[in-house]
């Protein structure tokens, strides 16, 4: 059976060509991905300014200031932020200056207000020296005209949106969200709002996958579930071909009504089937109607774990997110883990902080039909095949299911 | 000066009363927070079913099956998912059965198709025994009628949305998003789309804070910036009073035009001013027009770090997210960190994986006006006051700026 790593690299060889970037408002840009290099067209800050509330001075004037011998200067006025002055500062003079206000020409330092007194109206007295450049932010100190600031593929977090605003951009070119179609299959499926008949279950995969697509940066498109006939599945998957990526769930194992793989073989190209992992073994991947197609397993846990390991990487790679891999930590086991599997095992787990340390706590119930052990789970513990049992305290590899801000 | 911890606990004592929950569609539920206990009203699965493609049998019939002496049973038909059978299984019989299909009455095990052969039409032959319950999922194995499934305060991730669908819910009661008003202050501010005059800078805080509010689960409301007069600030903040939480940025330090604290003292109640941290010392917090009010510093880095440490906790606490604290890791320093501060220092850093291990890599430039060192930063390294220099490899406390899925 194919390894997870090989399946991942084969799948990522089929990332579709990217779409034309779209220009969106900064107010909608959170979590979106930059689609073109962003450069700085002017120095930021654009002018040398004070980093303190204090007095703009010639540092040389205060060279000998001390508590015993404070130096007194004439205060020529007040410079507020947004109100630059053109008159140069002369020796023996100071301007009161506010944080962010432009330094007057000639001034080379700011002494903070806390190190001064006002002996008389129109005068200040400094009891400490300042060195040239002290409490001064030079023009271009943060970003320089001509400098490349953000690379394509950068995820826009709140501070980066602030940087774009500082650069004067109220719109930003981002990668369009891929449209991802979801076709659940199965005669037993009923939509969540309807009562169940005998032998029926709710279609939960469509909703869980839709949320996973949204979280990964795609735009989900729910088609009605397909019944378990070859024709129904083929026709629903043909409907889905206007999407950029097509997912199905169910019908991909070795049952008599598992038509998905056969439809893919007949109407597209099967690239791989079955991966050496648990949950999720019966994954099918290939190209269908010119689109990447994932036949995900029908068990709800398997569907989400294969989404995490294969579909999310494709969406993030398509979006050019160079940093798409989940953060992986080495953490001690909170309690023994005795289950031994002959495949790579992705174990729903939560992180717990106890005794001043972080631990991984796998849930006892790992059956792939048991959805409830996702509750509180925020990580997958990765257990190699044919290893274990593991004792409490042993160091495990843990993939964090977090990527936001 | 007040410690970060004390400021946090004082601020969280002012979390406003919650609003009435709103009912939203599952398709819009990602990242929202459950507002009422969610219970299960029927067993899930609702019927005992097969976890394999195989044959439903009486386990007793196969008790002696082996490779040498396979046991042959009459195949009475095929049970597909969604198509239950009412005829009981008799001894000596089997039904072919698909994953997820209901077991026929009387059957107590499923033998997987891989352990069987079909010696003749209408017959199967098993070359291994199965024990009662093998490959069978019992009704109620995942969730039981009457069981509490999700507590209020649970963040809805993709798998939990799947669980709600399984429970038959197509809508879910969630906490309404708090409306958070943002008033930037300063004569020097120009909107990002407009050219700069002398001494002017772009209003970046409004956009960065709006994104931070969205990421924290609130709904941002940008008011036009206020000019640096007491009247302008007071009147803009009065406009903001229909919001649930009010933020300002700038005008809260010791400058001549820093009116925010005074407005808060005159028109509301100042609860605290100045926190022992860097960046972000000049934070003001209190109640204004009956709302929690945060006077955030004007430096863009300080504004976001104080948002992270004080505003985000208030939003998440209001939303009842019991698990709002960021994940904090103990990680080795990637290179020396020599800066020593007299306050708790929140250092923009990124995580790097090198030599098979995760490290924290603080950026060199930590000036609170330098936005560009947020690029690539996904963590804040927390350095206690008056400590350091630290050598490469020393273990540091690192707060991960991630919370998504």
Short mmCIF file of N, CA and C in Angstrom, two decimals, chain B residues 53-149:
data_model
loop_
_atom_site.label_atom_id
_atom_site.label_comp_id
_atom_site.label_asym_id
_atom_site.label_seq_id
_atom_site.Cartn_x
_atom_site.Cartn_y
_atom_site.Cartn_z
N UNK B 53 -17.34 -4.29 4.58
CA UNK B 53 -18.00 -5.00 3.51
C UNK B 53 -17.74 -6.49 3.75
N UNK B 54 -18.82 -7.30 3.88
CA UNK B 54 -18.61 -8.72 4.19
C UNK B 54 -19.92 -9.47 4.25
N UNK B 55 -20.01 -10.38 5.21
CA UNK B 55 -21.22 -11.18 5.38
C UNK B 55 -21.70 -11.09 6.82
N UNK B 56 -23.00 -10.81 6.99
CA UNK B 56 -23.61 -10.85 8.32
C UNK B 56 -23.89 -12.31 8.64
N UNK B 57 -23.46 -12.73 9.84
CA UNK B 57 -23.57 -14.16 10.21
C UNK B 57 -23.94 -14.31 11.69
N UNK B 58 -24.26 -15.56 12.06
CA UNK B 58 -24.22 -15.96 13.46
C UNK B 58 -22.79 -16.36 13.76
N UNK B 59 -22.14 -15.70 14.66
CA UNK B 59 -20.73 -16.02 14.95
C UNK B 59 -20.57 -17.50 15.27
N UNK B 60 -21.58 -18.05 15.96
CA UNK B 60 -21.50 -19.47 16.36
C UNK B 60 -21.34 -20.39 15.15
N UNK B 61 -21.96 -20.01 14.02
CA UNK B 61 -21.86 -20.86 12.82
C UNK B 61 -20.43 -20.98 12.30
N UNK B 62 -19.61 -19.97 12.58
CA UNK B 62 -18.25 -19.97 12.04
C UNK B 62 -17.21 -20.36 13.09
N UNK B 63 -17.68 -20.81 14.24
CA UNK B 63 -16.76 -21.02 15.37
C UNK B 63 -15.60 -21.93 14.99
N UNK B 64 -15.84 -22.88 14.13
CA UNK B 64 -14.78 -23.85 13.81
C UNK B 64 -14.14 -23.61 12.44
N UNK B 65 -14.46 -22.47 11.82
CA UNK B 65 -13.92 -22.22 10.48
C UNK B 65 -12.40 -22.08 10.53
N UNK B 66 -11.71 -22.64 9.55
CA UNK B 66 -10.26 -22.51 9.44
C UNK B 66 -9.89 -22.65 7.97
N UNK B 67 -8.62 -22.37 7.67
CA UNK B 67 -8.17 -22.51 6.27
C UNK B 67 -8.37 -23.95 5.78
N UNK B 68 -8.10 -24.89 6.71
CA UNK B 68 -8.21 -26.29 6.32
C UNK B 68 -9.69 -26.70 6.20
N UNK B 69 -10.49 -26.19 7.14
CA UNK B 69 -11.90 -26.57 7.14
C UNK B 69 -12.80 -25.34 7.09
N UNK B 70 -12.89 -24.72 5.91
CA UNK B 70 -13.77 -23.55 5.81
C UNK B 70 -15.21 -23.98 6.07
N UNK B 71 -15.99 -23.01 6.54
CA UNK B 71 -17.42 -23.27 6.79
C UNK B 71 -18.23 -22.58 5.71
N UNK B 72 -19.17 -23.29 5.12
CA UNK B 72 -19.95 -22.74 4.02
C UNK B 72 -21.37 -22.41 4.51
N UNK B 73 -21.86 -21.25 4.10
CA UNK B 73 -23.21 -20.81 4.50
C UNK B 73 -23.99 -20.41 3.25
N UNK B 74 -25.31 -20.50 3.37
CA UNK B 74 -26.18 -20.09 2.27
C UNK B 74 -26.29 -18.56 2.29
N UNK B 75 -26.09 -17.91 1.15
CA UNK B 75 -26.22 -16.45 1.10
C UNK B 75 -27.65 -16.10 0.68
N UNK B 76 -28.39 -15.47 1.59
CA UNK B 76 -29.82 -15.23 1.36
C UNK B 76 -30.08 -13.94 0.60
N UNK B 77 -29.06 -13.14 0.41
CA UNK B 77 -29.28 -11.89 -0.31
C UNK B 77 -28.21 -10.87 0.06
N UNK B 78 -28.43 -9.63 -0.37
CA UNK B 78 -27.45 -8.56 -0.16
C UNK B 78 -28.14 -7.43 0.61
N UNK B 79 -27.48 -6.95 1.64
CA UNK B 79 -28.03 -5.79 2.37
C UNK B 79 -27.14 -4.59 2.09
N UNK B 80 -27.72 -3.60 1.44
CA UNK B 80 -26.98 -2.38 1.12
C UNK B 80 -27.28 -1.33 2.18
N UNK B 81 -26.39 -0.34 2.31
CA UNK B 81 -26.64 0.77 3.24
C UNK B 81 -27.96 1.43 2.87
N UNK B 82 -28.77 1.74 3.90
CA UNK B 82 -30.04 2.39 3.64
C UNK B 82 -31.18 1.44 3.31
N UNK B 83 -30.90 0.14 3.29
CA UNK B 83 -31.93 -0.83 2.90
C UNK B 83 -32.04 -1.94 3.94
N UNK B 84 -32.71 -1.66 5.06
CA UNK B 84 -32.78 -2.66 6.14
C UNK B 84 -33.67 -3.84 5.75
N UNK B 85 -33.43 -4.94 6.44
CA UNK B 85 -34.16 -6.17 6.17
C UNK B 85 -34.93 -6.51 7.42
N UNK B 86 -36.14 -7.06 7.30
CA UNK B 86 -36.86 -7.45 8.52
C UNK B 86 -36.78 -8.95 8.77
N UNK B 87 -36.47 -9.72 7.75
CA UNK B 87 -36.41 -11.18 7.92
C UNK B 87 -35.20 -11.55 8.80
N UNK B 88 -35.44 -12.35 9.86
CA UNK B 88 -34.30 -12.71 10.71
C UNK B 88 -33.37 -13.69 10.02
N UNK B 89 -32.11 -13.57 10.36
CA UNK B 89 -31.10 -14.50 9.85
C UNK B 89 -31.22 -15.83 10.60
N UNK B 90 -31.29 -16.93 9.87
CA UNK B 90 -31.37 -18.26 10.49
C UNK B 90 -29.96 -18.87 10.57
N UNK B 91 -29.81 -19.83 11.42
CA UNK B 91 -28.55 -20.55 11.51
C UNK B 91 -28.25 -21.20 10.16
N UNK B 92 -26.99 -21.19 9.76
CA UNK B 92 -26.61 -21.76 8.46
C UNK B 92 -26.74 -20.78 7.31
N UNK B 93 -27.22 -19.57 7.61
CA UNK B 93 -27.39 -18.57 6.56
C UNK B 93 -26.41 -17.40 6.74
N UNK B 94 -26.23 -16.64 5.66
CA UNK B 94 -25.49 -15.38 5.72
C UNK B 94 -26.19 -14.39 4.80
N UNK B 95 -25.99 -13.12 5.08
CA UNK B 95 -26.36 -12.07 4.13
C UNK B 95 -25.09 -11.33 3.74
N UNK B 96 -24.93 -11.13 2.47
CA UNK B 96 -23.86 -10.22 2.08
C UNK B 96 -24.24 -8.84 2.62
N UNK B 97 -23.32 -8.10 3.17
CA UNK B 97 -23.68 -6.82 3.80
C UNK B 97 -22.59 -5.78 3.52
N UNK B 98 -23.02 -4.54 3.31
CA UNK B 98 -22.11 -3.46 2.97
C UNK B 98 -21.82 -2.60 4.21
N UNK B 99 -20.69 -1.91 4.20
CA UNK B 99 -20.33 -1.02 5.32
C UNK B 99 -21.48 -0.04 5.58
N UNK B 100 -21.90 0.06 6.80
CA UNK B 100 -22.94 1.01 7.17
C UNK B 100 -24.35 0.47 7.02
N UNK B 101 -24.49 -0.73 6.44
CA UNK B 101 -25.83 -1.30 6.27
C UNK B 101 -26.29 -1.93 7.59
N UNK B 102 -27.61 -1.92 7.85
CA UNK B 102 -28.13 -2.47 9.11
C UNK B 102 -27.98 -3.98 9.15
N UNK B 103 -27.56 -4.49 10.30
CA UNK B 103 -27.50 -5.94 10.46
C UNK B 103 -28.92 -6.51 10.43
N UNK B 104 -29.08 -7.67 9.83
CA UNK B 104 -30.42 -8.28 9.89
C UNK B 104 -30.68 -8.79 11.30
N UNK B 105 -31.94 -8.88 11.71
CA UNK B 105 -32.23 -9.41 13.05
C UNK B 105 -31.60 -10.78 13.21
N UNK B 106 -31.02 -11.01 14.37
CA UNK B 106 -30.43 -12.32 14.65
C UNK B 106 -28.93 -12.38 14.37
N UNK B 107 -28.46 -11.62 13.40
CA UNK B 107 -27.02 -11.65 13.09
C UNK B 107 -26.26 -10.99 14.24
N UNK B 108 -25.09 -11.52 14.60
CA UNK B 108 -24.32 -10.90 15.70
C UNK B 108 -22.88 -10.60 15.30
N UNK B 109 -22.52 -10.83 14.03
CA UNK B 109 -21.15 -10.52 13.62
C UNK B 109 -21.10 -10.36 12.10
N UNK B 110 -20.02 -9.77 11.64
CA UNK B 110 -19.79 -9.64 10.20
C UNK B 110 -18.41 -10.20 9.92
N UNK B 111 -18.31 -11.05 8.89
CA UNK B 111 -16.99 -11.50 8.48
C UNK B 111 -16.62 -10.72 7.22
N UNK B 112 -15.41 -10.14 7.23
CA UNK B 112 -15.05 -9.27 6.10
C UNK B 112 -14.90 -10.10 4.83
N UNK B 113 -15.22 -9.48 3.71
CA UNK B 113 -15.25 -10.20 2.44
C UNK B 113 -13.89 -10.81 2.13
N UNK B 114 -12.79 -10.18 2.61
CA UNK B 114 -11.45 -10.68 2.34
C UNK B 114 -11.19 -12.05 2.98
N UNK B 115 -11.97 -12.47 3.96
CA UNK B 115 -11.78 -13.76 4.63
C UNK B 115 -12.73 -14.82 4.10
N UNK B 116 -13.31 -14.57 2.94
CA UNK B 116 -14.31 -15.51 2.42
C UNK B 116 -14.04 -15.81 0.95
N UNK B 117 -14.66 -16.88 0.47
CA UNK B 117 -14.67 -17.19 -0.97
C UNK B 117 -16.12 -17.49 -1.35
N UNK B 118 -16.39 -17.57 -2.66
CA UNK B 118 -17.75 -17.91 -3.10
C UNK B 118 -17.66 -19.21 -3.90
N UNK B 119 -17.79 -20.33 -3.22
CA UNK B 119 -17.61 -21.64 -3.85
C UNK B 119 -18.67 -21.92 -4.92
N UNK B 120 -19.86 -21.34 -4.78
CA UNK B 120 -20.93 -21.57 -5.75
C UNK B 120 -21.90 -20.40 -5.66
N UNK B 121 -22.67 -20.14 -6.70
CA UNK B 121 -23.66 -19.06 -6.61
C UNK B 121 -24.59 -19.33 -5.41
N UNK B 122 -24.85 -18.25 -4.66
CA UNK B 122 -25.75 -18.41 -3.53
C UNK B 122 -25.09 -19.01 -2.28
N UNK B 123 -23.77 -19.18 -2.33
CA UNK B 123 -23.09 -19.70 -1.13
C UNK B 123 -21.82 -18.89 -0.87
N UNK B 124 -21.40 -18.85 0.38
CA UNK B 124 -20.10 -18.27 0.73
C UNK B 124 -19.39 -19.26 1.62
N UNK B 125 -18.08 -19.11 1.65
CA UNK B 125 -17.29 -20.02 2.45
C UNK B 125 -16.28 -19.18 3.24
N UNK B 126 -16.31 -19.36 4.57
CA UNK B 126 -15.44 -18.54 5.45
C UNK B 126 -14.29 -19.39 5.96
N UNK B 127 -13.07 -18.87 5.88
CA UNK B 127 -11.92 -19.66 6.32
C UNK B 127 -11.34 -19.16 7.65
N UNK B 128 -12.13 -18.38 8.38
CA UNK B 128 -11.69 -17.92 9.72
C UNK B 128 -12.94 -17.69 10.57
N UNK B 129 -12.81 -17.87 11.87
CA UNK B 129 -13.96 -17.57 12.72
C UNK B 129 -14.09 -16.08 13.01
N UNK B 130 -15.25 -15.65 13.47
CA UNK B 130 -15.41 -14.28 14.00
C UNK B 130 -16.06 -14.41 15.37
N UNK B 131 -15.77 -13.42 16.21
CA UNK B 131 -16.40 -13.47 17.54
C UNK B 131 -17.66 -12.61 17.53
N UNK B 132 -18.59 -12.89 18.42
CA UNK B 132 -19.82 -12.08 18.44
C UNK B 132 -19.46 -10.59 18.60
N UNK B 133 -20.08 -9.76 17.81
CA UNK B 133 -19.82 -8.32 17.87
C UNK B 133 -18.71 -7.88 16.93
N UNK B 134 -17.99 -8.81 16.33
CA UNK B 134 -16.87 -8.43 15.46
C UNK B 134 -17.37 -7.71 14.20
N UNK B 135 -16.73 -6.61 13.86
CA UNK B 135 -17.07 -5.80 12.68
C UNK B 135 -18.51 -5.26 12.73
N UNK B 136 -18.99 -5.13 13.95
CA UNK B 136 -20.36 -4.63 14.15
C UNK B 136 -20.29 -3.35 14.97
N UNK B 137 -21.01 -2.33 14.51
CA UNK B 137 -21.16 -1.12 15.32
C UNK B 137 -22.53 -1.15 15.96
N UNK B 138 -22.54 -1.15 17.28
CA UNK B 138 -23.82 -1.20 18.01
C UNK B 138 -24.56 0.13 17.92
N UNK B 139 -25.87 0.05 17.89
CA UNK B 139 -26.69 1.27 17.98
C UNK B 139 -26.26 2.04 19.22
N UNK B 140 -26.10 3.36 19.07
CA UNK B 140 -25.72 4.19 20.22
C UNK B 140 -24.25 4.11 20.58
N UNK B 141 -23.45 3.45 19.78
CA UNK B 141 -22.02 3.31 20.10
C UNK B 141 -21.30 4.66 20.07
N UNK B 142 -21.73 5.54 19.15
CA UNK B 142 -21.08 6.84 19.04
C UNK B 142 -21.68 7.82 20.05
N UNK B 143 -22.99 8.01 19.99
CA UNK B 143 -23.66 8.92 20.92
C UNK B 143 -24.99 8.29 21.31
N UNK B 144 -25.40 8.52 22.57
CA UNK B 144 -26.62 7.87 23.10
C UNK B 144 -27.73 8.89 23.29
N UNK B 145 -28.95 8.45 23.07
CA UNK B 145 -30.11 9.31 23.32
C UNK B 145 -30.01 9.85 24.75
N UNK B 146 -30.20 11.16 24.90
CA UNK B 146 -30.17 11.76 26.24
C UNK B 146 -28.80 12.26 26.66
N UNK B 147 -27.77 11.85 25.93
CA UNK B 147 -26.40 12.25 26.28
C UNK B 147 -26.18 13.72 25.93
N UNK B 148 -25.47 14.42 26.83
CA UNK B 148 -25.04 15.79 26.49
C UNK B 148 -23.85 15.70 25.54
N UNK B 149 -23.89 16.42 24.45
CA UNK B 149 -22.82 16.28 23.45
C UNK B 149 -21.88 17.49 23.47
#
